PDB file of C-alpha atoms in Angstrom:
ATOM      1  CA  MET A  25     102.226 -30.573  14.429  1.00  0.00           C
ATOM      2  CA  ASP A  26      99.601 -30.815  11.707  1.00  0.00           C
ATOM      3  CA  GLU A  27      96.950 -29.700  14.198  1.00  0.00           C
ATOM      4  CA  TYR A  28      98.963 -26.564  15.035  1.00  0.00           C
ATOM      5  CA  LEU A  29      99.559 -25.736  11.372  1.00  0.00           C
ATOM      6  CA  TYR A  30      95.912 -26.267  10.497  1.00  0.00           C
ATOM      7  CA  LYS A  31      94.906 -23.848  13.242  1.00  0.00           C
ATOM      8  CA  LEU A  32      97.411 -21.234  12.047  1.00  0.00           C
ATOM      9  CA  SER A  33      96.296 -21.614   8.414  1.00  0.00           C
ATOM     10  CA  LYS A  34      92.848 -20.277   9.329  1.00  0.00           C
ATOM     11  CA  PHE A  35      94.338 -16.849  10.113  1.00  0.00           C
ATOM     12  CA  PHE A  36      95.749 -16.298   6.619  1.00  0.00           C
ATOM     13  CA  PRO A  37      93.795 -14.911   3.625  1.00  0.00           C
ATOM     14  CA  LEU A  38      91.356 -17.370   2.097  1.00  0.00           C
ATOM     15  CA  TYR A  39      92.510 -16.730  -1.454  1.00  0.00           C
ATOM     16  CA  ASP A  40      96.062 -15.495  -1.883  1.00  0.00           C
ATOM     17  CA  PHE A  41      98.144 -17.848  -4.031  1.00  0.00           C
ATOM     18  CA  GLU A  42     101.487 -16.344  -3.008  1.00  0.00           C
ATOM     19  CA  VAL A  43     100.754 -16.624   0.704  1.00  0.00           C
ATOM     20  CA  SER A  44      99.243 -20.100   0.326  1.00  0.00           C
ATOM     21  CA  GLU A  45     102.299 -21.409  -1.510  1.00  0.00           C
ATOM     22  CA  TYR A  46     104.660 -19.935   1.066  1.00  0.00           C
ATOM     23  CA  PHE A  47     102.585 -21.409   3.901  1.00  0.00           C
ATOM     24  CA  LYS A  48     102.594 -24.831   2.216  1.00  0.00           C
ATOM     25  CA  LYS A  49     106.365 -24.902   1.677  1.00  0.00           C
ATOM     26  CA  LEU A  50     107.138 -23.562   5.132  1.00  0.00           C
ATOM     27  CA  SER A  51     104.742 -26.058   6.709  1.00  0.00           C
ATOM     28  CA  ASN A  52     106.638 -28.897   5.016  1.00  0.00           C
ATOM     29  CA  THR A  53     109.901 -27.579   6.467  1.00  0.00           C
ATOM     30  CA  ILE A  54     108.352 -27.221   9.936  1.00  0.00           C
ATOM     31  CA  ASN A  55     106.991 -30.769   9.817  1.00  0.00           C
ATOM     32  CA  ILE A  56     110.234 -32.342   8.585  1.00  0.00           C
ATOM     33  CA  ASN A  57     112.219 -30.736  11.389  1.00  0.00           C
ATOM     34  CA  TYR A  58     109.555 -31.627  13.953  1.00  0.00           C
ATOM     35  CA  GLU A  59     109.451 -35.282  12.881  1.00  0.00           C
ATOM     36  CA  ASN A  60     113.241 -35.432  13.181  1.00  0.00           C
ATOM     37  CA  ASN A  61     113.120 -33.916  16.686  1.00  0.00           C
ATOM     38  CA  GLU A  62     114.852 -30.745  15.457  1.00  0.00           C
ATOM     39  CA  TYR A  63     112.509 -28.624  17.505  1.00  0.00           C
ATOM     40  CA  GLN A  64     114.531 -25.425  17.412  1.00  0.00           C
ATOM     41  CA  PHE A  65     114.616 -25.325  13.619  1.00  0.00           C
ATOM     42  CA  SER A  66     110.958 -26.249  13.480  1.00  0.00           C
ATOM     43  CA  TYR A  67     110.219 -23.298  15.778  1.00  0.00           C
ATOM     44  CA  ILE A  68     112.159 -20.916  13.519  1.00  0.00           C
ATOM     45  CA  GLY A  69     109.731 -21.902  10.750  1.00  0.00           C
ATOM     46  CA  VAL A  70     106.787 -21.190  13.055  1.00  0.00           C
ATOM     47  CA  HIS A  71     108.276 -17.774  13.758  1.00  0.00           C
ATOM     48  CA  LEU A  72     108.415 -17.069  10.008  1.00  0.00           C
ATOM     49  CA  LEU A  73     104.702 -17.868   9.838  1.00  0.00           C
ATOM     50  CA  LEU A  74     104.149 -15.391  12.664  1.00  0.00           C
ATOM     51  CA  MET A  75     105.986 -12.648  10.801  1.00  0.00           C
ATOM     52  CA  THR A  76     104.061 -13.467   7.617  1.00  0.00           C
ATOM     53  CA  TYR A  77     100.849 -13.042   9.577  1.00  0.00           C
ATOM     54  CA  LEU A  78     102.018  -9.711  10.986  1.00  0.00           C
ATOM     55  CA  TYR A  79     102.845  -8.556   7.437  1.00  0.00           C
ATOM     56  CA  PHE A  80      99.300  -9.542   6.498  1.00  0.00           C
ATOM     57  CA  ILE A  81      97.846  -7.608   9.431  1.00  0.00           C
ATOM     58  CA  VAL A  82      99.802  -4.467   8.484  1.00  0.00           C
ATOM     59  CA  TRP A  83      98.606  -4.810   4.887  1.00  0.00           C
ATOM     60  CA  GLN A  84      95.013  -4.991   6.156  1.00  0.00           C
ATOM     61  CA  ILE A  85      95.627  -1.923   8.307  1.00  0.00           C
ATOM     62  CA  SER A  86      96.656  -0.063   5.142  1.00  0.00           C
ATOM     63  CA  LYS A  87      93.240  -0.923   3.682  1.00  0.00           C
ATOM     64  CA  MET A  88      91.087  -0.226   6.721  1.00  0.00           C
ATOM     65  CA  SER A  89      92.939   2.663   8.378  1.00  0.00           C
ATOM     66  CA  ASN A  90      94.763   4.293   5.502  1.00  0.00           C
ATOM     67  CA  LYS A  91      95.346   7.756   6.982  1.00  0.00           C
ATOM     68  CA  MET A  92      96.813   6.447  10.239  1.00  0.00           C
ATOM     69  CA  TYR A  93      98.811   3.847   8.293  1.00  0.00           C
ATOM     70  CA  GLU A  94     100.331   6.590   6.128  1.00  0.00           C
ATOM     71  CA  LEU A  95     101.183   8.644   9.216  1.00  0.00           C
ATOM     72  CA  THR A  96     102.899   5.675  10.894  1.00  0.00           C
ATOM     73  CA  ALA A  97     104.755   4.901   7.658  1.00  0.00           C
ATOM     74  CA  LEU A  98     106.410   8.335   7.807  1.00  0.00           C
ATOM     75  CA  PHE A  99     108.398   7.161  10.831  1.00  0.00           C
ATOM     76  CA  ALA A 100     109.183   3.645   9.569  1.00  0.00           C
ATOM     77  CA  ARG A 101     112.795   3.103   8.567  1.00  0.00           C
ATOM     78  CA  PRO A 102     113.570   0.406   5.966  1.00  0.00           C
ATOM     79  CA  PHE A 103     116.870  -1.450   5.946  1.00  0.00           C
ATOM     80  CA  ASN A 104     119.809   0.632   4.719  1.00  0.00           C
ATOM     81  CA  GLY A 105     119.747   0.884   0.947  1.00  0.00           C
ATOM     82  CA  SER A 106     116.116  -0.242   0.724  1.00  0.00           C
ATOM     83  CA  GLU A 107     113.057   1.775  -0.205  1.00  0.00           C
ATOM     84  CA  ILE A 108     109.411   0.934   0.350  1.00  0.00           C
ATOM     85  CA  ASN A 109     106.503   2.584  -1.388  1.00  0.00           C
ATOM     86  CA  PHE A 110     104.032   2.206   1.456  1.00  0.00           C
ATOM     87  CA  ASP A 111     101.183   3.390  -0.759  1.00  0.00           C
ATOM     88  CA  GLY A 112     101.987   0.858  -3.463  1.00  0.00           C
ATOM     89  CA  ILE A 113     102.320  -2.410  -1.572  1.00  0.00           C
ATOM     90  CA  GLU A 114     101.330  -5.168  -4.013  1.00  0.00           C
ATOM     91  CA  SER A 115     102.351  -8.159  -1.901  1.00  0.00           C
ATOM     92  CA  ILE A 116     102.488  -8.598   1.843  1.00  0.00           C
ATOM     93  CA  PHE A 117     106.067  -9.771   1.341  1.00  0.00           C
ATOM     94  CA  ASP A 118     107.007  -6.243   0.229  1.00  0.00           C
ATOM     95  CA  PHE A 119     107.313  -5.551   3.955  1.00  0.00           C
ATOM     96  CA  LYS A 120     110.423  -7.759   4.032  1.00  0.00           C
ATOM     97  CA  ASP A 121     112.545  -4.643   3.432  1.00  0.00           C
ATOM     98  CA  LEU A 122     111.333  -3.246   6.738  1.00  0.00           C
ATOM     99  CA  PRO A 123     113.019  -4.415   9.964  1.00  0.00           C
ATOM    100  CA  GLU A 124     110.680  -6.732  11.837  1.00  0.00           C
ATOM    101  CA  LYS A 125     110.494  -4.447  14.865  1.00  0.00           C
ATOM    102  CA  GLU A 126     109.408  -1.592  12.585  1.00  0.00           C
ATOM    103  CA  VAL A 127     106.624  -3.809  11.228  1.00  0.00           C
ATOM    104  CA  ILE A 128     105.443  -4.455  14.784  1.00  0.00           C
ATOM    105  CA  ASN A 129     105.143  -0.690  15.420  1.00  0.00           C
ATOM    106  CA  PHE A 130     102.202  -0.602  12.977  1.00  0.00           C
ATOM    107  CA  LEU A 131     100.238  -2.840  15.334  1.00  0.00           C
ATOM    108  CA  TYR A 132      99.697   0.171  17.567  1.00  0.00           C
ATOM    109  CA  LEU A 133      96.941   0.990  15.069  1.00  0.00           C
ATOM    110  CA  ILE A 134      94.905  -2.049  16.127  1.00  0.00           C
ATOM    111  CA  GLY A 135      94.925  -1.082  19.783  1.00  0.00           C
ATOM    112  CA  PHE A 136      98.105  -2.604  21.203  1.00  0.00           C
ATOM    113  CA  ASP A 137      99.870  -0.548  23.831  1.00  0.00           C
ATOM    114  CA  LYS A 138     103.623  -0.081  24.079  1.00  0.00           C
ATOM    115  CA  SER A 139     104.030  -2.876  26.632  1.00  0.00           C
ATOM    116  CA  TYR A 140     102.508  -5.495  24.329  1.00  0.00           C
ATOM    117  CA  LEU A 141     104.511  -4.256  21.351  1.00  0.00           C
ATOM    118  CA  THR A 142     107.605  -4.777  23.511  1.00  0.00           C
ATOM    119  CA  ILE A 143     106.496  -8.361  24.158  1.00  0.00           C
ATOM    120  CA  LEU A 144     106.121  -8.926  20.421  1.00  0.00           C
ATOM    121  CA  LYS A 145     109.551  -7.475  19.736  1.00  0.00           C
ATOM    122  CA  LYS A 146     110.950  -9.879  22.307  1.00  0.00           C
ATOM    123  CA  GLN A 147     109.869 -12.675  19.970  1.00  0.00           C
ATOM    124  CA  ILE A 148     112.308 -11.294  17.415  1.00  0.00           C
ATOM    125  CA  GLU A 149     115.134 -11.396  19.944  1.00  0.00           C
ATOM    126  CA  ILE A 150     114.279 -14.984  20.880  1.00  0.00           C
ATOM    127  CA  ARG A 151     114.299 -16.020  17.222  1.00  0.00           C
ATOM    128  CA  ASN A 152     117.586 -14.178  16.571  1.00  0.00           C
ATOM    129  CA  ALA A 153     119.267 -15.965  19.463  1.00  0.00           C
ATOM    130  CA  MET A 154     118.215 -19.303  17.986  1.00  0.00           C
ATOM    131  CA  ALA A 155     119.124 -18.467  14.410  1.00  0.00           C
ATOM    132  CA  HIS A 156     122.665 -17.256  15.115  1.00  0.00           C
ATOM    133  CA  ALA A 157     125.489 -19.748  15.530  1.00  0.00           C
ATOM    134  CA  SER A 158     126.090 -19.969  19.275  1.00  0.00           C
ATOM    135  CA  GLY A 159     127.191 -23.559  19.754  1.00  0.00           C
ATOM    136  CA  THR A 160     124.108 -24.269  21.852  1.00  0.00           C
ATOM    137  CA  TYR A 161     120.436 -25.148  21.380  1.00  0.00           C
ATOM    138  CA  ASP A 162     117.574 -23.433  23.206  1.00  0.00           C
ATOM    139  CA  ILE A 163     114.782 -25.889  22.359  1.00  0.00           C
ATOM    140  CA  LEU A 164     115.856 -29.509  22.680  1.00  0.00           C
ATOM    141  CA  GLU A 165     112.648 -31.187  23.837  1.00  0.00           C
ATOM    142  CA  GLU A 166     109.099 -31.393  22.536  1.00  0.00           C
ATOM    143  CA  GLU A 167     107.462 -29.880  25.623  1.00  0.00           C
ATOM    144  CA  PRO A 168     109.240 -26.472  25.499  1.00  0.00           C
ATOM    145  CA  PHE A 169     108.645 -26.476  21.740  1.00  0.00           C
ATOM    146  CA  LYS A 170     104.896 -26.887  22.273  1.00  0.00           C
ATOM    147  CA  ILE A 171     104.915 -24.130  24.882  1.00  0.00           C
ATOM    148  CA  ALA A 172     106.685 -21.807  22.418  1.00  0.00           C
ATOM    149  CA  VAL A 173     104.209 -22.666  19.639  1.00  0.00           C
ATOM    150  CA  ASP A 174     101.242 -22.145  21.985  1.00  0.00           C
ATOM    151  CA  ASN A 175     102.635 -18.699  22.712  1.00  0.00           C
ATOM    152  CA  VAL A 176     102.766 -17.936  18.983  1.00  0.00           C
ATOM    153  CA  ILE A 177      99.184 -19.114  18.560  1.00  0.00           C
ATOM    154  CA  SER A 178      98.099 -16.817  21.398  1.00  0.00           C
ATOM    155  CA  ILE A 179      99.702 -13.904  19.505  1.00  0.00           C
ATOM    156  CA  PHE A 180      97.757 -14.860  16.373  1.00  0.00           C
ATOM    157  CA  GLU A 181      94.536 -14.942  18.369  1.00  0.00           C
ATOM    158  CA  LYS A 182      95.176 -11.625  20.076  1.00  0.00           C
ATOM    159  CA  CYS A 183      96.065  -9.888  16.797  1.00  0.00           C
ATOM    160  CA  HIS A 184      92.946 -11.355  15.199  1.00  0.00           C
ATOM    161  CA  LYS A 185      90.738 -10.088  18.014  1.00  0.00           C
ATOM    162  CA  ASN A 186      92.248  -6.620  17.921  1.00  0.00           C
ATOM    163  CA  ILE A 187      92.028  -6.083  14.181  1.00  0.00           C
ATOM    164  CA  CYS A 188      88.443  -7.363  14.155  1.00  0.00           C
ATOM    165  CA  ASP A 189      87.252  -5.294  17.111  1.00  0.00           C
ATOM    166  CA  ASN A 190      89.184  -2.130  16.229  1.00  0.00           C
ATOM    167  CA  LEU A 191      89.088  -2.045  12.414  1.00  0.00           C
ATOM    168  CA  LEU A 192      87.116  -4.803  10.708  1.00  0.00           C
ATOM    169  CA  LEU A 193      83.841  -4.188  12.565  1.00  0.00           C
ATOM    170  CA  LYS A 194      83.837  -0.516  11.572  1.00  0.00           C
ATOM    171  CA  GLU A 195      84.994  -1.205   8.000  1.00  0.00           C
ATOM    172  CA  TYR A 196      82.394  -3.903   7.495  1.00  0.00           C
ATOM    173  CA  SER A 197      79.604  -1.766   8.972  1.00  0.00           C
ATOM    174  CA  ASN A 198      80.568   1.238   6.826  1.00  0.00           C
ATOM    175  CA  GLN A 199      80.557  -0.866   3.671  1.00  0.00           C
ATOM    176  CA  LEU A 200      77.163  -2.337   4.573  1.00  0.00           C
ATOM    177  CA  TYR A 201      75.853   1.198   5.000  1.00  0.00           C
ATOM    178  CA  ILE A 202      77.076   2.107   1.518  1.00  0.00           C
ATOM    179  CA  ILE A 203      75.516  -0.894  -0.204  1.00  0.00           C
ATOM    180  CA  SER A 204      72.279  -0.389   1.725  1.00  0.00           C
ATOM    181  CA  HIS A 205      71.589   2.536  -0.610  1.00  0.00           C
ATOM    182  CA  ASN A 206      71.523   0.151  -3.578  1.00  0.00           C
ATOM    183  CA  LYS A 207      69.392  -2.850  -4.410  1.00  0.00           C
ATOM    184  CA  ILE A 208      69.863  -5.600  -1.838  1.00  0.00           C
ATOM    185  CA  ASP A 209      69.355  -9.174  -2.986  1.00  0.00           C
ATOM    186  CA  ASN A 210      71.327 -12.430  -3.083  1.00  0.00           C
ATOM    187  CA  ASP A 211      73.233 -11.447  -6.236  1.00  0.00           C
ATOM    188  CA  SER A 212      74.288  -7.995  -5.026  1.00  0.00           C
ATOM    189  CA  ILE A 213      75.330  -9.342  -1.627  1.00  0.00           C
ATOM    190  CA  SER A 214      77.266 -12.208  -3.228  1.00  0.00           C
ATOM    191  CA  GLU A 215      79.121  -9.664  -5.333  1.00  0.00           C
ATOM    192  CA  PHE A 216      79.806  -7.538  -2.242  1.00  0.00           C
ATOM    193  CA  VAL A 217      81.239 -10.484  -0.308  1.00  0.00           C
ATOM    194  CA  GLU A 218      83.414 -11.617  -3.215  1.00  0.00           C
ATOM    195  CA  ASN A 219      84.698  -8.182  -4.270  1.00  0.00           C
ATOM    196  CA  ASN A 220      84.856  -6.263  -0.990  1.00  0.00           C
ATOM    197  CA  LEU A 221      85.527  -8.844   1.690  1.00  0.00           C
ATOM    198  CA  ILE A 222      87.360 -11.676  -0.045  1.00  0.00           C
ATOM    199  CA  THR A 223      89.255  -9.790  -2.779  1.00  0.00           C
ATOM    200  CA  GLU A 224      89.725  -6.235  -1.498  1.00  0.00           C
ATOM    201  CA  LEU A 225      90.285  -6.996   2.194  1.00  0.00           C
ATOM    202  CA  SER A 226      91.611 -10.570   1.719  1.00  0.00           C
ATOM    203  CA  LEU A 227      89.721 -11.805   4.743  1.00  0.00           C
ATOM    204  CA  SER A 228      90.754 -15.033   6.422  1.00  0.00           C
ATOM    205  CA  TYR A 229      88.574 -17.904   7.626  1.00  0.00           C
ATOM    206  CA  THR A 230      88.777 -16.552  11.177  1.00  0.00           C
ATOM    207  CA  GLU A 231      87.716 -13.071  10.035  1.00  0.00           C
ATOM    208  CA  ILE A 232      84.804 -14.440   8.028  1.00  0.00           C
ATOM    209  CA  SER A 233      83.837 -16.411  11.139  1.00  0.00           C
ATOM    210  CA  TYR A 234      83.992 -13.178  13.147  1.00  0.00           C
ATOM    211  CA  ILE A 235      81.527 -11.532  10.750  1.00  0.00           C
ATOM    212  CA  MET A 236      79.353 -14.646  10.894  1.00  0.00           C
ATOM    213  CA  ASN A 237      79.090 -14.322  14.678  1.00  0.00           C
ATOM    214  CA  LEU A 238      78.327 -10.596  14.704  1.00  0.00           C
ATOM    215  CA  GLY A 239      74.852  -9.834  15.974  1.00  0.00           C
ATOM    216  CA  LYS A 240      72.725  -7.453  13.925  1.00  0.00           C
ATOM    217  CA  ASN A 241      72.665  -4.894  16.734  1.00  0.00           C
ATOM    218  CA  LYS A 242      76.465  -5.028  17.042  1.00  0.00           C
ATOM    219  CA  VAL A 243      76.862  -4.221  13.345  1.00  0.00           C
ATOM    220  CA  CYS A 244      74.574  -1.206  13.626  1.00  0.00           C
ATOM    221  CA  SER A 245      76.034  -0.022  16.936  1.00  0.00           C
ATOM    222  CA  VAL A 246      79.049   1.639  15.299  1.00  0.00           C
ATOM    223  CA  MET A 247      76.852   3.762  13.005  1.00  0.00           C
ATOM    224  CA  GLU A 248      75.297   6.960  14.283  1.00  0.00           C
ATOM    225  CA  GLY A 249      72.052   8.609  13.292  1.00  0.00           C
ATOM    226  CA  LEU A 250      70.472   5.629  11.524  1.00  0.00           C
ATOM    227  CA  SER A 251      66.821   5.976  10.616  1.00  0.00           C
ATOM    228  CA  ALA A 252      64.495   3.100  11.412  1.00  0.00           C
ATOM    229  CA  LYS A 253      64.352   2.234   7.707  1.00  0.00           C
ATOM    230  CA  GLU A 254      68.152   2.212   7.368  1.00  0.00           C
ATOM    231  CA  TYR A 255      68.448   0.033  10.458  1.00  0.00           C
ATOM    232  CA  VAL A 256      66.121  -2.588   8.972  1.00  0.00           C
ATOM    233  CA  ILE A 257      67.867  -2.550   5.578  1.00  0.00           C
ATOM    234  CA  ILE A 258      71.346  -2.907   7.086  1.00  0.00           C
ATOM    235  CA  LYS A 259      70.219  -5.812   9.255  1.00  0.00           C
ATOM    236  CA  LYS A 260      68.769  -7.481   6.148  1.00  0.00           C
ATOM    237  CA  ALA A 261      72.050  -6.996   4.277  1.00  0.00           C
ATOM    238  CA  HIS A 262      74.014  -8.460   7.199  1.00  0.00           C
ATOM    239  CA  LEU A 263      71.809 -11.563   7.300  1.00  0.00           C
ATOM    240  CA  LEU A 264      72.352 -12.078   3.572  1.00  0.00           C
ATOM    241  CA  VAL A 265      76.118 -11.693   4.019  1.00  0.00           C
ATOM    242  CA  GLN A 266      76.026 -14.382   6.687  1.00  0.00           C
ATOM    243  CA  LYS A 267      74.031 -16.657   4.372  1.00  0.00           C
ATOM    244  CA  VAL A 268      76.552 -16.236   1.535  1.00  0.00           C
ATOM    245  CA  CYS A 269      79.496 -16.841   3.871  1.00  0.00           C
ATOM    246  CA  VAL A 270      77.988 -20.051   5.236  1.00  0.00           C
ATOM    247  CA  GLU A 271      77.295 -21.377   1.752  1.00  0.00           C
ATOM    248  CA  ARG A 272      80.630 -20.453   0.172  1.00  0.00           C
ATOM    249  CA  TYR A 273      83.349 -20.040   2.762  1.00  0.00           C
ATOM    250  CA  LEU A 274      82.522 -21.832   5.991  1.00  0.00           C
ATOM    251  CA  GLU A 275      81.700 -25.237   4.547  1.00  0.00           C
ATOM    252  CA  GLN A 276      85.231 -25.967   3.375  1.00  0.00           C
TER     253      GLN A 276
END
């Protein structure tokens, strides 16, 4: 189980104390149930990690696609008696007042079609069936538990790919373009990585790895009308970003 949890941990923000503490406590619960062969209750914990990750994704959407996020928020319906200031989310757990299926609707903004959103919502129904007292258990053995967890991991991976390809690439490229008009050296790039990528966007290990594996031409491909000089400067900035990330965040 530790191997699964380690893999999932890489999808969460590198530096977010609240999320890290929740992940740590929930991981302990997952492991205790797993070690005692209580696979169904262990899976419920894994599902909570999935929903935490989806909250995180929606929060990132609010940063990288604010106008579309605000438009989608107009149609989101919180639980009765609850109110959410979608423009003033301070913690990813503020989304707890929004029904889980409403949270999933925001994932349309990272390129998921209706059919895949339906698949994700099915996960909620599966969890609900397990969490309600029914007198029966749905996951009694380790093998179906592992299959269920593998399915959750595949959702993490697909969400990661979609937010990177549909939002992060463009956001990262746009921010590189902006800083390319200023002095570019190790100090300025270090500050950019720390302030813009790690603090502002709360990037995860997997997202930093995505940036690390971006080719220079791929970064520039989403920008139109670049002069030859701008192209060279942006490629230089990208190489420096990769250097900083290797030194600070990928040698953990």
